[in-house]
One Martini backbone bead per residue (centre of mass of N, CA, C, O) as a GRO file, in nm:
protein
  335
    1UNK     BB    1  10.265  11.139   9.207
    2UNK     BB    2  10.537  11.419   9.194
    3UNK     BB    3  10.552  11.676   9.180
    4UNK     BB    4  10.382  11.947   9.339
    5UNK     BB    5  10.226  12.004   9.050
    6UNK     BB    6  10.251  11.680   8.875
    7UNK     BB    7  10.502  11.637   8.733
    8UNK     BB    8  10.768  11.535   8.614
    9UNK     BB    9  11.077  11.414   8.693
   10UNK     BB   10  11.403  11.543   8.637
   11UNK     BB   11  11.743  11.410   8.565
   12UNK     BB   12  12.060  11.269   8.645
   13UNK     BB   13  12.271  11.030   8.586
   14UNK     BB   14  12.535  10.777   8.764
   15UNK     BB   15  12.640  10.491   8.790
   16UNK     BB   16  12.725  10.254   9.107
   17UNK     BB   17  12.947  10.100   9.263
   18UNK     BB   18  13.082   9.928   9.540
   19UNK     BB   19  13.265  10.174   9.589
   20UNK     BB   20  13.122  10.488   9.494
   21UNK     BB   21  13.205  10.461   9.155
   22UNK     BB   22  13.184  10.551   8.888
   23UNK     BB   23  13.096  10.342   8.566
   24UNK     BB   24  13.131  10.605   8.434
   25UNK     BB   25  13.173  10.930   8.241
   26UNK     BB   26  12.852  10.977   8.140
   27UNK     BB   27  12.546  11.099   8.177
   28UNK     BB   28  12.185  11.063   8.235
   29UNK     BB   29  11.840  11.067   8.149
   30UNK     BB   30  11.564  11.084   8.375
   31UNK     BB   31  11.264  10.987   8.522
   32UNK     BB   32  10.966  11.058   8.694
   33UNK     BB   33  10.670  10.911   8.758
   34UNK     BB   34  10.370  10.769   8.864
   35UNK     BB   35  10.558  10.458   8.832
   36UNK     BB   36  10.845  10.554   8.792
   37UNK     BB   37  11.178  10.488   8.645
   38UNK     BB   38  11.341  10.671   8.398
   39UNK     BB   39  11.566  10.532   8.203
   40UNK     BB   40  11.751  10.505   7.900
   41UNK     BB   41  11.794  10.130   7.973
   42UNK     BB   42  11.545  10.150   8.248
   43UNK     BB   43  11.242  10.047   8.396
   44UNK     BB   44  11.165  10.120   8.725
   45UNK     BB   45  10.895  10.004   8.942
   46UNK     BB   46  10.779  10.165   9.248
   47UNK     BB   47  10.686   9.883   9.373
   48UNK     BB   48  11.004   9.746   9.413
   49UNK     BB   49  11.091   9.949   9.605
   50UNK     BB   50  11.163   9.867   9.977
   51UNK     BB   51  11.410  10.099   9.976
   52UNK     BB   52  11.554  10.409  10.066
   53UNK     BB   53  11.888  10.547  10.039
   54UNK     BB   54  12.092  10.862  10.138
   55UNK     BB   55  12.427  10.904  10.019
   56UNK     BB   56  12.622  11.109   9.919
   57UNK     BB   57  12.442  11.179   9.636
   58UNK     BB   58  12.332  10.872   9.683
   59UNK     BB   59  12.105  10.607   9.571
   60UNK     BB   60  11.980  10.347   9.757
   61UNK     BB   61  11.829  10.081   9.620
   62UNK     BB   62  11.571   9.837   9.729
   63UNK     BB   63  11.506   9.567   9.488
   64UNK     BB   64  11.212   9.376   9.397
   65UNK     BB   65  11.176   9.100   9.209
   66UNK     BB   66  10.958   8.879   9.047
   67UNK     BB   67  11.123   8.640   9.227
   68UNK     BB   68  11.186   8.790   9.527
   69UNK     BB   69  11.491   8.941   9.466
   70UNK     BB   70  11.713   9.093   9.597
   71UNK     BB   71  11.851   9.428   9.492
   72UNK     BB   72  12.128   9.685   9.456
   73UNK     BB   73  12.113  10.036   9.408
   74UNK     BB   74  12.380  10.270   9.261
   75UNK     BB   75  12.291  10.640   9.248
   76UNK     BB   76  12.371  10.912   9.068
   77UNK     BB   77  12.219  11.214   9.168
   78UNK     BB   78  12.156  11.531   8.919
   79UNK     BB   79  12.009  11.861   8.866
   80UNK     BB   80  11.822  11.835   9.133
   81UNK     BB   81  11.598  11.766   9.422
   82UNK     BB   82  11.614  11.563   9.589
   83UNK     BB   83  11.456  11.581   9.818
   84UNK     BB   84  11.197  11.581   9.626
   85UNK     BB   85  11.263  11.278   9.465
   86UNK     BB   86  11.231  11.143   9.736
   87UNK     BB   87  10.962  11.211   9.844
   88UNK     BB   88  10.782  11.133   9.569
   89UNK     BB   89  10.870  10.805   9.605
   90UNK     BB   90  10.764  10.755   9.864
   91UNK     BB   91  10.484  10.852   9.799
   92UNK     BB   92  10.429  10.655   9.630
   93UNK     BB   93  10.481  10.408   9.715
   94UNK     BB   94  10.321  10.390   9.971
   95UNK     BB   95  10.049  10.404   9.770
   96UNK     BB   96  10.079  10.144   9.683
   97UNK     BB   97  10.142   9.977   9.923
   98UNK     BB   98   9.848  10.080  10.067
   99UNK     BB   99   9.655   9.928   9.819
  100UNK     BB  100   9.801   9.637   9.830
  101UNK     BB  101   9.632   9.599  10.160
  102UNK     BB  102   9.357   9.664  10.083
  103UNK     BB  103   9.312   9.446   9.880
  104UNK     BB  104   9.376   9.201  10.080
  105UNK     BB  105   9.136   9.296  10.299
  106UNK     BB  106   8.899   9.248  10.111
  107UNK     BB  107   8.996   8.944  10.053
  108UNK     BB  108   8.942   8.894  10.392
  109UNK     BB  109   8.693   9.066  10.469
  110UNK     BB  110   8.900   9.349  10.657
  111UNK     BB  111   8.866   9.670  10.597
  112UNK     BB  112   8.763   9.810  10.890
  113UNK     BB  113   9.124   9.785  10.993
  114UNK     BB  114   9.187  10.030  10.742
  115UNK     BB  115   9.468  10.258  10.842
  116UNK     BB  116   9.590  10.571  10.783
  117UNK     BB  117   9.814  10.838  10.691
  118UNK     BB  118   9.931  11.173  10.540
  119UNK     BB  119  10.186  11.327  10.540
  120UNK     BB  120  10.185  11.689  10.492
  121UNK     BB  121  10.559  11.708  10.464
  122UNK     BB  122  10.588  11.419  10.178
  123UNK     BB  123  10.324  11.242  10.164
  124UNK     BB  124  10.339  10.969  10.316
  125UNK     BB  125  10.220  10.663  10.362
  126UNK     BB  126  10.053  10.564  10.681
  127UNK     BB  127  10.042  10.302  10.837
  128UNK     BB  128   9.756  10.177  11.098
  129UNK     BB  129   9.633   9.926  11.142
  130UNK     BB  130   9.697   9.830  11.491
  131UNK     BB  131   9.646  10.075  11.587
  132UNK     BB  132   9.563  10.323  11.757
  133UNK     BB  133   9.433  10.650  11.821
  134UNK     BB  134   9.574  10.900  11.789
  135UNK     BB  135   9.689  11.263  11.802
  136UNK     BB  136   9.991  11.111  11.676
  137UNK     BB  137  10.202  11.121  11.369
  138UNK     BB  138  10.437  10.925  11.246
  139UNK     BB  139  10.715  10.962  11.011
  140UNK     BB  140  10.992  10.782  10.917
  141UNK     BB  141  11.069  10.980  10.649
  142UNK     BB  142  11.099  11.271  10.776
  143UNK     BB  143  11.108  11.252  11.103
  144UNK     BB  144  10.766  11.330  11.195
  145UNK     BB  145  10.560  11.488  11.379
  146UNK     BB  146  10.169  11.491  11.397
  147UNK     BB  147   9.906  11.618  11.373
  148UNK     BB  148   9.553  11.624  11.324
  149UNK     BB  149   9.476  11.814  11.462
  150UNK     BB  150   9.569  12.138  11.285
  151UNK     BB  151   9.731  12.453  11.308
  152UNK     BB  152   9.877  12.693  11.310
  153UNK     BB  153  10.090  12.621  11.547
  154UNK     BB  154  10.180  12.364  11.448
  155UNK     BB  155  10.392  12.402  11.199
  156UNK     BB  156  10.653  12.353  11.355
  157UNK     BB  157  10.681  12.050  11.375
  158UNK     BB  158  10.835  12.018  11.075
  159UNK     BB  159  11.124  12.098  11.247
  160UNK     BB  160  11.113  11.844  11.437
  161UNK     BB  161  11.320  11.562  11.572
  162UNK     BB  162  11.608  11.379  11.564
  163UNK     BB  163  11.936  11.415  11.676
  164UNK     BB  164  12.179  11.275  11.591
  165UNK     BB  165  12.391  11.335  11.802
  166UNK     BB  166  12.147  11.308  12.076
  167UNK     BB  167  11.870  11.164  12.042
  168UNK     BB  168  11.685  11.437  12.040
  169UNK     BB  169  11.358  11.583  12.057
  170UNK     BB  170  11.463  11.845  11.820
  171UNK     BB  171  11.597  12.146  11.638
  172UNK     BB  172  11.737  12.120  11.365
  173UNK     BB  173  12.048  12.292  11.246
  174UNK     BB  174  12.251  12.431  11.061
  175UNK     BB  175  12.623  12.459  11.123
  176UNK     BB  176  12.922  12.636  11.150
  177UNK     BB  177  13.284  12.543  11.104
  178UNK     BB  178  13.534  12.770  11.215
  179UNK     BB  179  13.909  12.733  11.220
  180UNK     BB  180  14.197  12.988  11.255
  181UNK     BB  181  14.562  12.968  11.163
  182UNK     BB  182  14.834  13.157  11.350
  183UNK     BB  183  15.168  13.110  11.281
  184UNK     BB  184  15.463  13.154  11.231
  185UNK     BB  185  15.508  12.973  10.900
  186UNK     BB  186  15.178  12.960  10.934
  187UNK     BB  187  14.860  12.936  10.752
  188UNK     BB  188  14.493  12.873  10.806
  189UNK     BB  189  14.185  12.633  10.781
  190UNK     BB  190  13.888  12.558  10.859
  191UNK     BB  191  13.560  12.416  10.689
  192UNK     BB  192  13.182  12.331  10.826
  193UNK     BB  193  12.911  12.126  10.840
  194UNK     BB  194  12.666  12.086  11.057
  195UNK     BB  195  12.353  11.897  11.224
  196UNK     BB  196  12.193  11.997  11.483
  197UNK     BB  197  12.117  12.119  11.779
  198UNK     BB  198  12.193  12.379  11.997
  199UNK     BB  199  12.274  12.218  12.234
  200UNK     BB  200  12.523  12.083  12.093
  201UNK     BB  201  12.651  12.335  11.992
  202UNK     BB  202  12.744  12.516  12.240
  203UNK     BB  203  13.022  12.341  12.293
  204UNK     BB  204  13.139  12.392  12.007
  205UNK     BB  205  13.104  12.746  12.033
  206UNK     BB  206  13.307  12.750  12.275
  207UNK     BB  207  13.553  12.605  12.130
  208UNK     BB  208  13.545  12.811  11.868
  209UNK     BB  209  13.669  13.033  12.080
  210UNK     BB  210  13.898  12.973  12.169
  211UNK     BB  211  14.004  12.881  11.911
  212UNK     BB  212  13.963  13.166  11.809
  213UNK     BB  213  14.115  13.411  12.011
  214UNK     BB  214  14.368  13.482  11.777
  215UNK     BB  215  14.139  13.494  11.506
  216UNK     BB  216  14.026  13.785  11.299
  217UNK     BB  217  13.865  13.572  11.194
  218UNK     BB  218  13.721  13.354  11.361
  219UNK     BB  219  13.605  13.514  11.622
  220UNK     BB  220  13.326  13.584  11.468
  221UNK     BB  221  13.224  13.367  11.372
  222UNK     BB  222  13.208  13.250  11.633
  223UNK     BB  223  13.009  13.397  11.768
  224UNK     BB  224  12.781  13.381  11.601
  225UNK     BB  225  12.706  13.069  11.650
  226UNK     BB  226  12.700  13.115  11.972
  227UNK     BB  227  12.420  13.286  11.930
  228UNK     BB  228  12.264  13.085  11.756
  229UNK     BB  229  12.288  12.831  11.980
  230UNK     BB  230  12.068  13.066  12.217
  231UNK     BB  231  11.870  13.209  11.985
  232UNK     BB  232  11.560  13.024  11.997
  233UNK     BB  233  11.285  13.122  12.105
  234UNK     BB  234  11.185  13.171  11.747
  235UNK     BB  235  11.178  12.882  11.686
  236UNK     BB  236  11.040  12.701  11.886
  237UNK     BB  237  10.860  12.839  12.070
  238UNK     BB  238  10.635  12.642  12.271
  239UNK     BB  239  10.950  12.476  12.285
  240UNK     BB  240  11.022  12.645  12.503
  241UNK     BB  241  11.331  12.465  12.697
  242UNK     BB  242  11.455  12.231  12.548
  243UNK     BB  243  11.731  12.214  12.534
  244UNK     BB  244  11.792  12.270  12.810
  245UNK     BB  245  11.632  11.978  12.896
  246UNK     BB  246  11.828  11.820  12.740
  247UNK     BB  247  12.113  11.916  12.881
  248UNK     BB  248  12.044  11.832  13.120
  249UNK     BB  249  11.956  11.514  13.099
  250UNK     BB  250  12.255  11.482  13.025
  251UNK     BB  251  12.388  11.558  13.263
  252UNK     BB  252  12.193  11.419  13.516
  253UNK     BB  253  11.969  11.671  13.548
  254UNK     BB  254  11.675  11.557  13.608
  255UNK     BB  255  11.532  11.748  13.775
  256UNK     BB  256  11.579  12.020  13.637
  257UNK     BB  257  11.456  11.922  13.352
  258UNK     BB  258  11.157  11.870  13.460
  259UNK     BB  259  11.086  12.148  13.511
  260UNK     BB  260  11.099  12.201  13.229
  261UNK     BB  261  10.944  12.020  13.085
  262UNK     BB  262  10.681  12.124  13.255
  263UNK     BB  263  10.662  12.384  13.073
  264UNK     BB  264  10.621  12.268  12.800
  265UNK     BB  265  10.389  12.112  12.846
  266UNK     BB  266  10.168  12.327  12.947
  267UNK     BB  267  10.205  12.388  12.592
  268UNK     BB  268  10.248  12.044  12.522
  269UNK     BB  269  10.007  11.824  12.628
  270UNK     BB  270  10.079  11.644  12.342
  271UNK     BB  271  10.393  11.494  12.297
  272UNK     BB  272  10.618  11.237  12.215
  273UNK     BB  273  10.890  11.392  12.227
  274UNK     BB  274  10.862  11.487  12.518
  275UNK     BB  275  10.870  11.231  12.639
  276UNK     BB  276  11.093  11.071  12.539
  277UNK     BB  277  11.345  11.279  12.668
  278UNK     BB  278  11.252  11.165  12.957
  279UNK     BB  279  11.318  10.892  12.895
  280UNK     BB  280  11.579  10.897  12.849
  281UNK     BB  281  11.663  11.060  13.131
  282UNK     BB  282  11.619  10.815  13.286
  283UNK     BB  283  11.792  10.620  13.134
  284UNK     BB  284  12.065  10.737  13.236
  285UNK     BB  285  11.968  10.732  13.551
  286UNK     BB  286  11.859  10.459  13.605
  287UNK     BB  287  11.544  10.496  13.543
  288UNK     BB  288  11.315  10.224  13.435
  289UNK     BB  289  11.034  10.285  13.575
  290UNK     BB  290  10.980  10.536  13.438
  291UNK     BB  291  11.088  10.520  13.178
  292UNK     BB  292  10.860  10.301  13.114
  293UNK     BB  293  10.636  10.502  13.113
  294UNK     BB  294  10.700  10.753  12.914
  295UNK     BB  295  10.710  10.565  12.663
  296UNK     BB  296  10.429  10.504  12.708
  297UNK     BB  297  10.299  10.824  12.706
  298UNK     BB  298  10.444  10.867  12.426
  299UNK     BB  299  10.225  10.652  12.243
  300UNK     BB  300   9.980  10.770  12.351
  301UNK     BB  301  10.028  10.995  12.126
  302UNK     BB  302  10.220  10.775  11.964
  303UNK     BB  303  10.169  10.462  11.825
  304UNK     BB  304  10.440  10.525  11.600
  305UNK     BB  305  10.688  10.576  11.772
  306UNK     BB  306  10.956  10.485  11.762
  307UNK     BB  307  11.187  10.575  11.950
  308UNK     BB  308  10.970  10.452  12.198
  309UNK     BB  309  10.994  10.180  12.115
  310UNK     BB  310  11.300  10.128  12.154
  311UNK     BB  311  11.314  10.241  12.448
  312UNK     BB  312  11.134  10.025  12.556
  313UNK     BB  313  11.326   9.809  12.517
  314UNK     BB  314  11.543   9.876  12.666
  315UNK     BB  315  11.427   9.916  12.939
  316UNK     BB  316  11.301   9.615  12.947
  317UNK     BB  317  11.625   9.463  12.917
  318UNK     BB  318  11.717   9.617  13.225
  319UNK     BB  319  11.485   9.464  13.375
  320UNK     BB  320  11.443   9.191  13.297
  321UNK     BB  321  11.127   9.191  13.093
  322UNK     BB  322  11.099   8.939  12.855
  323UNK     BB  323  10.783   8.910  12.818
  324UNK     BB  324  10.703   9.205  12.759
  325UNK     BB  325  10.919   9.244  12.513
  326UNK     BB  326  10.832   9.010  12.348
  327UNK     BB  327  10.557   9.141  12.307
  328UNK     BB  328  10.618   9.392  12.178
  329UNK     BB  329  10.760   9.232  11.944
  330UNK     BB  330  10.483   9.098  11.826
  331UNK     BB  331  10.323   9.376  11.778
  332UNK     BB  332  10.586   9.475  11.551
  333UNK     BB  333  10.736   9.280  11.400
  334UNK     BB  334  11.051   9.206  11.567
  335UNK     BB  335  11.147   8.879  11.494
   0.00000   0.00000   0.00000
C-alpha cells in the first residue's frame, strides 16, 4: 500500500544533523513503495521504523537495526504531500507489524485472541489483541475516534480530536492572528497562524479585537476571527453545544458544563471523547472518584482510548489508589 492510488510516492530530501541542519546543500531523490523507502545511495526498510515524528517539515524515524540497534535519523523532506507520505509510512508498518503478531500467535498456537481494525481515515492497522470488542476505536496515528458500524452521520467524527492548547475532545482548526500597529513614528504588524478548538480560539479572538481596536487593517480581520470561533454550528453537526461545555468545564463550571454534555450525549450516546472531556471537568473540579467513573465509562466506548487511559491513571495517582493504579499499568504494559 503506498499513495492512495497504489503507485509509489516521489518526494525530494536532504539529510539533517543533530542540530536541524542540512548536512549538504543540494537534495536527492527518494520514494516510497510497498516495503520500504529508497534514497540515491540508502535503502531503508519498512518494518525496521518502530516510530516516525514530523516536526517543522522534518521526519524524525526512530529505527531498528538487524543487531537490535536503535538509532534516529532527521531527514527534510519536501517536493510532496507529507502528510500522505506519513499516512501511506504508517499504514505500511502498521501492516507489516500486524502480519509479524499474527506469525507469532499462529506459532504459539493462540491466533483466536487475534483482533486488528484499520483506521478508515489513514488507513494504519490497530491491534487490539486483548482488549474487549467496542464500539468505537482509537488510531493513535491520525488521533480520531472512530466507529466500527459507521454511517453517513458518522463521517463528521474524522475531523475531531484533542486540542492541543486546551487537552480537550473537539474540532481542531487553524485560525489566523493577526495584529496591525500604528504609532506616531512608526508602523508594522504581526501575522501567524494557530491550530485550536472554536473555544480555545474565543478569548485569543476577544484579545485580537481589542489588540486592533484602532488599526484599520487589523479590526476587520479580527472580527472575521471572533465571527469563526462562535459560528461553528455547521461544523461540528450532532456534537453542537461541545465547545461551550468545554469552556465551562475548563472554567470549573462544571455543573452548567453537565448539562451542556448531556445535549450532546442525547444526540451521540456512545463516544469516548465526549466522556472523557467531563472526566477531565471533574479532574479539574478535584471531583476524582466520579472522574474516574467517566473515564471508566470513556473506555467502555472505546476500549484503547489513550486520553481516557492517561486520565484514568492520574485520577487513580491522586486518590492514592496505587494497587488499582499498578493494575491498569500492567494490563497496558506501561511498566
Amino acid at each position: 500500500m503506498t499513495g492512495t492510488d497504489g503507485q509509489p510516492i516521489p518526494f525530494k530530501y536532504r539529510w539533517v544533523d543533530s542540530a536541524g541542519l542540512p548536512t549538504g546543500t543540494s537534495s536527492g531523490s527518494g520514494q516510497l513503495d510497498a516495503t520500504r523507502l529508497l534514497f540515491d545511495d540508502f535503502v531503508l526498510s519498512i518494518k525496521s521504523i518502530i516510530g516516525l515524528q514530523v516536526d517543522a517539515g522534518h521526519f524524525i524515524l526512530s529505527v531498528r537495526d538487524d543487531g537490535g540497534q536503535l538509532h534516529r535519523l532527521t531527514i527534510e523532506i519536501f517536493g510532496t504531500d507529507t502528510r500522505q507520505l506519513v499516512q501511506a509510512i504508517n499504514a505500511i508498518r502498521t501492516r507489516l507489524s500486524a502480519a509479524r503478531e499474527k506469525e507469532r500467535l499462529i506459532s504459539e498456537g493462540n491466533l483466536a485472541s487475534y483482533r486488528d481494525a484499520q483506521c478508515p481515515y489513514c488507513r494504519a492497522t490497530i491491534l487490539l489483541l486483548h482488549l474487549p470488542e467496542t464500539i468505537q476505536v482509537y488510531c493513535e496515528y491520525c488521533d480520531t475516534l472512530f466507529s466500527r458500524t459507521r454511517n453517513r452521520d458518522d463521517e463528521i467524527e474524522k475531523y475531531f480530536r484533542i486540542c492541543e492548547s486546551c487537552h480537550m475532545y473537539s474540532r481542531p482548526r487553524q485560525f489566523s492572528v493577526f495584529y496591525f500597529y500604528f504609532l506616531v513614528f512608526t508602523f508594522g504588524f504581526h501575522h501567524d497562524s494557530t491550530v485550536r478548538c472554536s473555544a480555545c480560539m474565543r478569548s485569543s479572538a476577544w484579545k485580537m479585537v481589542f489588540g486592533n481596536l484602532f488599526g484599520l487593517l487589523g479590526f476587520p480581520f479580527a472580527l472575521i476571527q471572533l465571527y469563526r470561533s462562535y459560528q461553528t454550528d455547521e461544523l461540528v453537526g450532532k456534537f453542537a453545544g461541545l465547545d461551550t461545555a468545554n469552556l465551562l468545564a475548563r472554567r470549573g463550571q462544571i455543573d452548567q458544563a453537565l448539562d451542556k454534555y448531556d445535549q450532546v450525549m442525547d444526540r451521540v450516546p456512545e463516544n469516548a471523547g465526549v466522556k472523557f472531556n467531563i472526566g477531565s471537568g471533574l479532574m479539574l473540579k478535584q471531583d476524582f472518584a466520579h472522574a474516574e467513573a467517566m473515564f471508566e465509562l470513556s473506555l467502555d466506548d472505546c476500549a484503547n482510548y489513550w486520553p481516557a487511559v492517561n486520565g484514568l491513571q492520574a485520577c487513580l495517582q491522586q486518590q492514592g489508589k496505587f494497587q488499582e493504579l499498578e493494575a491498569v499499568r500492567q494490563f497496558w504494559g506501561l511498566q
